[in-house]
Short mmCIF file of C-alpha atoms and ligand atoms in Angstrom, two decimals:
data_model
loop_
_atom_site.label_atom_id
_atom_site.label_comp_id
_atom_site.label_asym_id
_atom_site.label_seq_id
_atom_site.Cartn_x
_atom_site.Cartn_y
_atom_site.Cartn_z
CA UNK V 1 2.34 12.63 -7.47
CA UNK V 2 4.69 12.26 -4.63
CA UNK V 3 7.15 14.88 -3.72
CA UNK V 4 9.30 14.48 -0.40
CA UNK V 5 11.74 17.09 0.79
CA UNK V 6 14.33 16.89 3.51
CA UNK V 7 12.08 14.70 5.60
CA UNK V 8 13.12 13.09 8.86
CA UNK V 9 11.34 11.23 11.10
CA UNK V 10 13.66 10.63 14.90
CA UNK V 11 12.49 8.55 17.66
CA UNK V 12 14.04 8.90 21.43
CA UNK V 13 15.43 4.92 22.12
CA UNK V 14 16.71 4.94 25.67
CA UNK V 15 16.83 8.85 26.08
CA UNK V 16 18.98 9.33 22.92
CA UNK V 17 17.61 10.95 19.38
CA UNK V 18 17.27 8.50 16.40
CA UNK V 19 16.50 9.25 12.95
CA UNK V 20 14.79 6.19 11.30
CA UNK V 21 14.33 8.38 8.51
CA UNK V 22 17.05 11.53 8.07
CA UNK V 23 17.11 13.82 5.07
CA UNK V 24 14.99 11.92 2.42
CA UNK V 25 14.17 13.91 -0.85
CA UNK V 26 12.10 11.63 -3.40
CA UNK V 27 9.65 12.15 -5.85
CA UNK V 28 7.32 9.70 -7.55
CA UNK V 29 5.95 10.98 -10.70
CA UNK V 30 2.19 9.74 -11.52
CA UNK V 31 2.16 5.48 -12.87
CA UNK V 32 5.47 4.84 -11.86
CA UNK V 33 6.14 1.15 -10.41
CA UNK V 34 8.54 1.87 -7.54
CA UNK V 35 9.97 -1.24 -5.35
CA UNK V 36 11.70 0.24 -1.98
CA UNK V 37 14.34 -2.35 -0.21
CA UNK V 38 16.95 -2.46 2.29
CA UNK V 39 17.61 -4.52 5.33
CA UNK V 40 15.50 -4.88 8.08
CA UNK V 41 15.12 -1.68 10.19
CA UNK V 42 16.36 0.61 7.48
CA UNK V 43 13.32 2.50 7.33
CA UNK V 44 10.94 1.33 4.65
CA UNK V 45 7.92 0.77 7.00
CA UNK V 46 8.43 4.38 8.20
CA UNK V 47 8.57 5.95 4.90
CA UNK V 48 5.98 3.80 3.88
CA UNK V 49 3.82 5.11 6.58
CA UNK V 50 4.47 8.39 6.23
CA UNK V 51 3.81 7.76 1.95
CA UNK V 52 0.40 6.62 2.82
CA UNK V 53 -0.62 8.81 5.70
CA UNK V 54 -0.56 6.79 8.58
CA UNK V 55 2.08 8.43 10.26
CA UNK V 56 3.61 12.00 10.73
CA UNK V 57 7.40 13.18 10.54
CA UNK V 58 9.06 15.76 12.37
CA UNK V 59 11.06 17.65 9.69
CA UNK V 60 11.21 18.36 6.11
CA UNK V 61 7.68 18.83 3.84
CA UNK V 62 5.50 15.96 2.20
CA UNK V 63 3.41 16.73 -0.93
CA UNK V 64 0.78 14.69 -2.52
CA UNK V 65 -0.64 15.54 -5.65
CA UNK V 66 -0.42 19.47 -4.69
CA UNK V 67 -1.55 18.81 -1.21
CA UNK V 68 0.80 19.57 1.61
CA UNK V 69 -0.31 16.53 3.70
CA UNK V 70 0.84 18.16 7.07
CA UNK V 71 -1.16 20.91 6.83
CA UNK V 72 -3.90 18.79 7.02
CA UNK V 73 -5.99 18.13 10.11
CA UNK V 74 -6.33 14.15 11.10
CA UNK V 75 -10.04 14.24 9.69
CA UNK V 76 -8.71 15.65 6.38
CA UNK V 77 -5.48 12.99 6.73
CA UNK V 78 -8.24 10.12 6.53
CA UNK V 79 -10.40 11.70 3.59
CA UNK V 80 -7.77 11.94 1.40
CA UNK V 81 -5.76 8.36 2.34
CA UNK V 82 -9.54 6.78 1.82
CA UNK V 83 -9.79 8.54 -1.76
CA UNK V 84 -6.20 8.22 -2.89
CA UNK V 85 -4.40 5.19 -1.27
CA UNK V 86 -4.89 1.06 -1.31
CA UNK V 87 -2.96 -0.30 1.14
CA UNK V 88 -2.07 -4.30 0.66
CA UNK V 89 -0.37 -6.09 3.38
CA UNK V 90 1.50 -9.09 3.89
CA UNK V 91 -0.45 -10.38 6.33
CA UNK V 92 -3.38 -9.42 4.44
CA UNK V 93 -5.46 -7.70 7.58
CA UNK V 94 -9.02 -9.02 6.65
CA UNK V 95 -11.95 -10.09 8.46
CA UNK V 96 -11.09 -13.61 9.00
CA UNK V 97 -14.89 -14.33 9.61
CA UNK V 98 -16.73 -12.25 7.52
CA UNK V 99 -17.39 -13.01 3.76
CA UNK V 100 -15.21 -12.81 1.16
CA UNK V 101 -18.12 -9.67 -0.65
CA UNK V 102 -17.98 -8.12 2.77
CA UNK V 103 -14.34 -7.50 2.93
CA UNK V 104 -13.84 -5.95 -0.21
CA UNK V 105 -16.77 -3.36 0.58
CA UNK V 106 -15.78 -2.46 3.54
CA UNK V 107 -13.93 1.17 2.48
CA UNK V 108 -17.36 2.02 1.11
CA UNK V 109 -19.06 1.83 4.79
CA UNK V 110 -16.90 4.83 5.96
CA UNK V 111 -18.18 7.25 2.97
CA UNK V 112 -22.18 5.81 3.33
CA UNK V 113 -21.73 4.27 -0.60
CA UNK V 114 -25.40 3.18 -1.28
CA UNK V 115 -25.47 -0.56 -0.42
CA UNK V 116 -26.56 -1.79 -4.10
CA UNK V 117 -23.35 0.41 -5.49
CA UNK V 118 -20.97 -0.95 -2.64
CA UNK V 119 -21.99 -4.93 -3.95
CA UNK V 120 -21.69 -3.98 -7.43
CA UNK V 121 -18.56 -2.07 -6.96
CA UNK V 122 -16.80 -4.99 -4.87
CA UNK V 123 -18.41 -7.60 -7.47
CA UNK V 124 -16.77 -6.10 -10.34
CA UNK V 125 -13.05 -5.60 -8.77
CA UNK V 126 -13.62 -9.76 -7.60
CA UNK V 127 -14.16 -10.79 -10.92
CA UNK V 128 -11.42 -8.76 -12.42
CA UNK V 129 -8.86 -10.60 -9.92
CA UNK V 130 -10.69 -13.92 -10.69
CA UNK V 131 -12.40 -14.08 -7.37
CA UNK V 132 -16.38 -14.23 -8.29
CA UNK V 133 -16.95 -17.82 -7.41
CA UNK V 134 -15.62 -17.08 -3.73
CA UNK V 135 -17.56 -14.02 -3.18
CA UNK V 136 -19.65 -15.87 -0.43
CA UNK V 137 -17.13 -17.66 1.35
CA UNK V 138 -15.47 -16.26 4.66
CA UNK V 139 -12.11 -15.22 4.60
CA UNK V 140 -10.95 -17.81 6.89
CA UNK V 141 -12.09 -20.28 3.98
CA UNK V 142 -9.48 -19.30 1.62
CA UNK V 143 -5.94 -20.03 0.68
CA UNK V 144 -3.25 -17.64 0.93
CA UNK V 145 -3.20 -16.63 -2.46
CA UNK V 146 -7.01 -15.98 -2.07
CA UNK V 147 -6.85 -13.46 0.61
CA UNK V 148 -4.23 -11.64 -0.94
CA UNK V 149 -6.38 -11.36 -4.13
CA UNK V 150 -9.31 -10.25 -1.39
CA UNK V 151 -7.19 -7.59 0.41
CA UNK V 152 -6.03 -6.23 -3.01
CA UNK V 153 -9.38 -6.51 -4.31
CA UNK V 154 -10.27 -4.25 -1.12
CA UNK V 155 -7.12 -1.66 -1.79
CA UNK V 156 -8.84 -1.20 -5.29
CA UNK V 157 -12.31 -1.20 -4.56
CA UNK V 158 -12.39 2.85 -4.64
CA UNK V 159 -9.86 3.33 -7.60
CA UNK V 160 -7.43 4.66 -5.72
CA UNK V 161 -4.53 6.60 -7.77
CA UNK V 162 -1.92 4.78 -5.40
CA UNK V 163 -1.22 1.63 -4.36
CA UNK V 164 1.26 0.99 -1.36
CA UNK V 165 2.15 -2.89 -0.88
CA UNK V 166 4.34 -3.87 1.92
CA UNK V 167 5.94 -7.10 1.25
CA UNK V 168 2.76 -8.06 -1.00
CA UNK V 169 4.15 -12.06 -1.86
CA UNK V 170 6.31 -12.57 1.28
CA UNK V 171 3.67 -15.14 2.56
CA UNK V 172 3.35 -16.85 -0.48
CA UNK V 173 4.77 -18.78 -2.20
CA UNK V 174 6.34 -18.62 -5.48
CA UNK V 175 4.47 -19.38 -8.00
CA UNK V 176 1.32 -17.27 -6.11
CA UNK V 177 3.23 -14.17 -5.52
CA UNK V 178 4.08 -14.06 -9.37
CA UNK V 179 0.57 -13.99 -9.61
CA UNK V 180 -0.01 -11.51 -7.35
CA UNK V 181 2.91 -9.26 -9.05
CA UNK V 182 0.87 -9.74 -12.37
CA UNK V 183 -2.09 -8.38 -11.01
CA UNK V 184 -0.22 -5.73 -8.85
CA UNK V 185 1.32 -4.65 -12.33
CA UNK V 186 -2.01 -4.97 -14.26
CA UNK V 187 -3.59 -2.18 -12.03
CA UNK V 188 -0.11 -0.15 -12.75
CA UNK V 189 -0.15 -0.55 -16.20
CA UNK V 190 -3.85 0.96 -15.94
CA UNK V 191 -2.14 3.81 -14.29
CA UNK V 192 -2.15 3.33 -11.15
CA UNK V 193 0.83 4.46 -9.14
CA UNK V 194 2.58 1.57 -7.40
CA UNK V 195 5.29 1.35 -4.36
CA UNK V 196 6.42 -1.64 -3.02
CA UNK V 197 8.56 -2.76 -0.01
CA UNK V 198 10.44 -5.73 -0.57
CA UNK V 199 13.32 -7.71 0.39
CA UNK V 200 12.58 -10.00 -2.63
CA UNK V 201 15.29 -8.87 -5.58
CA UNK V 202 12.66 -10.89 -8.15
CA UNK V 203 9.44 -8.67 -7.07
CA UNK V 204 11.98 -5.45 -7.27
CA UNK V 205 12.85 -6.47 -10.91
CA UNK V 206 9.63 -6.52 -11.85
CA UNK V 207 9.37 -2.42 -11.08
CA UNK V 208 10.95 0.26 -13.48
CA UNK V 209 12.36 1.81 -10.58
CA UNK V 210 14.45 0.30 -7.19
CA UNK V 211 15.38 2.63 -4.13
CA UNK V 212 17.42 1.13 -1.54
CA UNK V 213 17.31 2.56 1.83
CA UNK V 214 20.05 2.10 4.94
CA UNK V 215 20.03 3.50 7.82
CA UNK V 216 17.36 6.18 7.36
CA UNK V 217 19.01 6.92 4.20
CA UNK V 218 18.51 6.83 0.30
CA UNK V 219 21.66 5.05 -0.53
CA UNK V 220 20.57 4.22 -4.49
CA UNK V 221 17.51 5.33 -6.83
CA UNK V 222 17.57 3.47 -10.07
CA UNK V 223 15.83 3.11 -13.10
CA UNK V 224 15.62 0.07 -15.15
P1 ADP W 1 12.06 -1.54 8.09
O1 ADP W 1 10.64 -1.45 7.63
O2 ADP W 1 13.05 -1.15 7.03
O3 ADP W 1 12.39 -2.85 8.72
P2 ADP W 1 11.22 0.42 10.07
O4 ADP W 1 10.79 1.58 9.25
O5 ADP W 1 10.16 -0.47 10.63
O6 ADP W 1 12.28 -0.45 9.25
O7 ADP W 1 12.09 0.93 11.29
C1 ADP W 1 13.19 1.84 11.11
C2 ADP W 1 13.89 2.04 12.45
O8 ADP W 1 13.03 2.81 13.32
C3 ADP W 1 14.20 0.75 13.18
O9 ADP W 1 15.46 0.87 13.81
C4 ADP W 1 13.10 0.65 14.21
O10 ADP W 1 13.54 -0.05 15.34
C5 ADP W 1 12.83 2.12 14.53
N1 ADP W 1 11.43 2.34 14.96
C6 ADP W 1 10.30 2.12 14.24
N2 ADP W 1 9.21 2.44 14.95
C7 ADP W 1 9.67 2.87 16.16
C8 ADP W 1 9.04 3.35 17.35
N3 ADP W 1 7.71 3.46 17.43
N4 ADP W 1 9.82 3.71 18.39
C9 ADP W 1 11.18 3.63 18.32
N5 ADP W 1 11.83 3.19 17.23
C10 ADP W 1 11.09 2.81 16.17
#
């Protein structure tokens, strides 16, 4: 599903060249559960970024499912990150005062979803993460647990084939971001490609697969 060759993204930091990414060659094969760590600046945002479409590189080729993403013009770029991808975020970047229904259907405004599809579609992904009976509450109503249910029930509101979590529990706590793994790996074991950034070695464990990345660099690709 994902194949990356060579790539390197550099940024100029007081008139010198850095590479927060140099050389990376991975590939992600369709359902894999993928956790990516490494210490704070290695990289993982940018590859992350650059995995789901939000950002470009400057060297080296990207390939998702066939499609050489930068070929693509930025209208394309959008089209196929609002078809393929579900982004969940730590700080789960909802609508604190809009409703709970509105959040998740959202992605459907930008591809003019008939309105009576868009509430059934978000009404169906709610109840499957146990969120019906807050459907009508605003955001800003909910506990943290909630709104990370919300935002993923928004990342899988379109049945997207991948699902990119950065640091999906790391403003939770325990006991709620197991939950949130269980429904994170309930969608993979559905078949839904997962990649997750982490500095938590329990959340890794959960995924059959751990890359570690330092300076820019794969340093370790493993397989459990
Ligand atoms: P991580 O997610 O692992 O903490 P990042 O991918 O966010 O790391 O960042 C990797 C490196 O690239 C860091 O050294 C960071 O400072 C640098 N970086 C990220 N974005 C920019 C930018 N826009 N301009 C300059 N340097 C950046």
């Amino acid at each position: 599903m994902i194949d990356i060759q060579y790539l390197s993204k550099r940024y100029t930091v007081d008139t010198l060249p850095f590479s927060a990414l140099d050389d990376v060659s991975l590939s992600i094969r369709a359902g894999e559960s993928v956790a990516i760590m490494g210490r704070s600046g290695a990289g993982k945002t940018t590859l992350m970024n650059i995995i789901g479409c939000l950002d470009t590189f400057d060297a080296g080729s990207y390939q998702l499912d066939g499609v050489n993403v930068a070929a693509l013009s930025d209208e394309k770029l959008a089209h196929l990150r609002n078809e393929k991808i579900g982004f969940v975020m730590q700080d789960f970047a909802l609508l604190p005062h809009k409703s709970v229904l509105f959040n998740v259907m959202l992605p459907m405004y930008f591809d003019q979803t008939p309105r009576r599809e868009m509430v059934s579609k978000a009404k169906t992904v709610l109840e499957k993460l146990g969120m019906s009976a807050q459907e009508k509450k605003r955001v800003n109503q909910l506990s943290g647990g909630q709104k990370q249910r919300v935002a993923l029930a928004r990342a899988l509101v379109k049945s997207p084939a991948l699902l990119l979590a950065d640091e999906p529990t790391g403003a939770l706590d325990s006991q709620t971001g197991k939950e949130i793994m269980q429904l994170l790996l309930e969608r993979n074991r559905e078949g839904v490609t997962l990649i997750i950034v982490t500095h938590d070695e329990q959340v890794a464990a959960y995924c059959q697969r751990t890359i570690v990345i330092s300076d820019g660099k794969i340093v370790q690709d493993g397989r459990q």
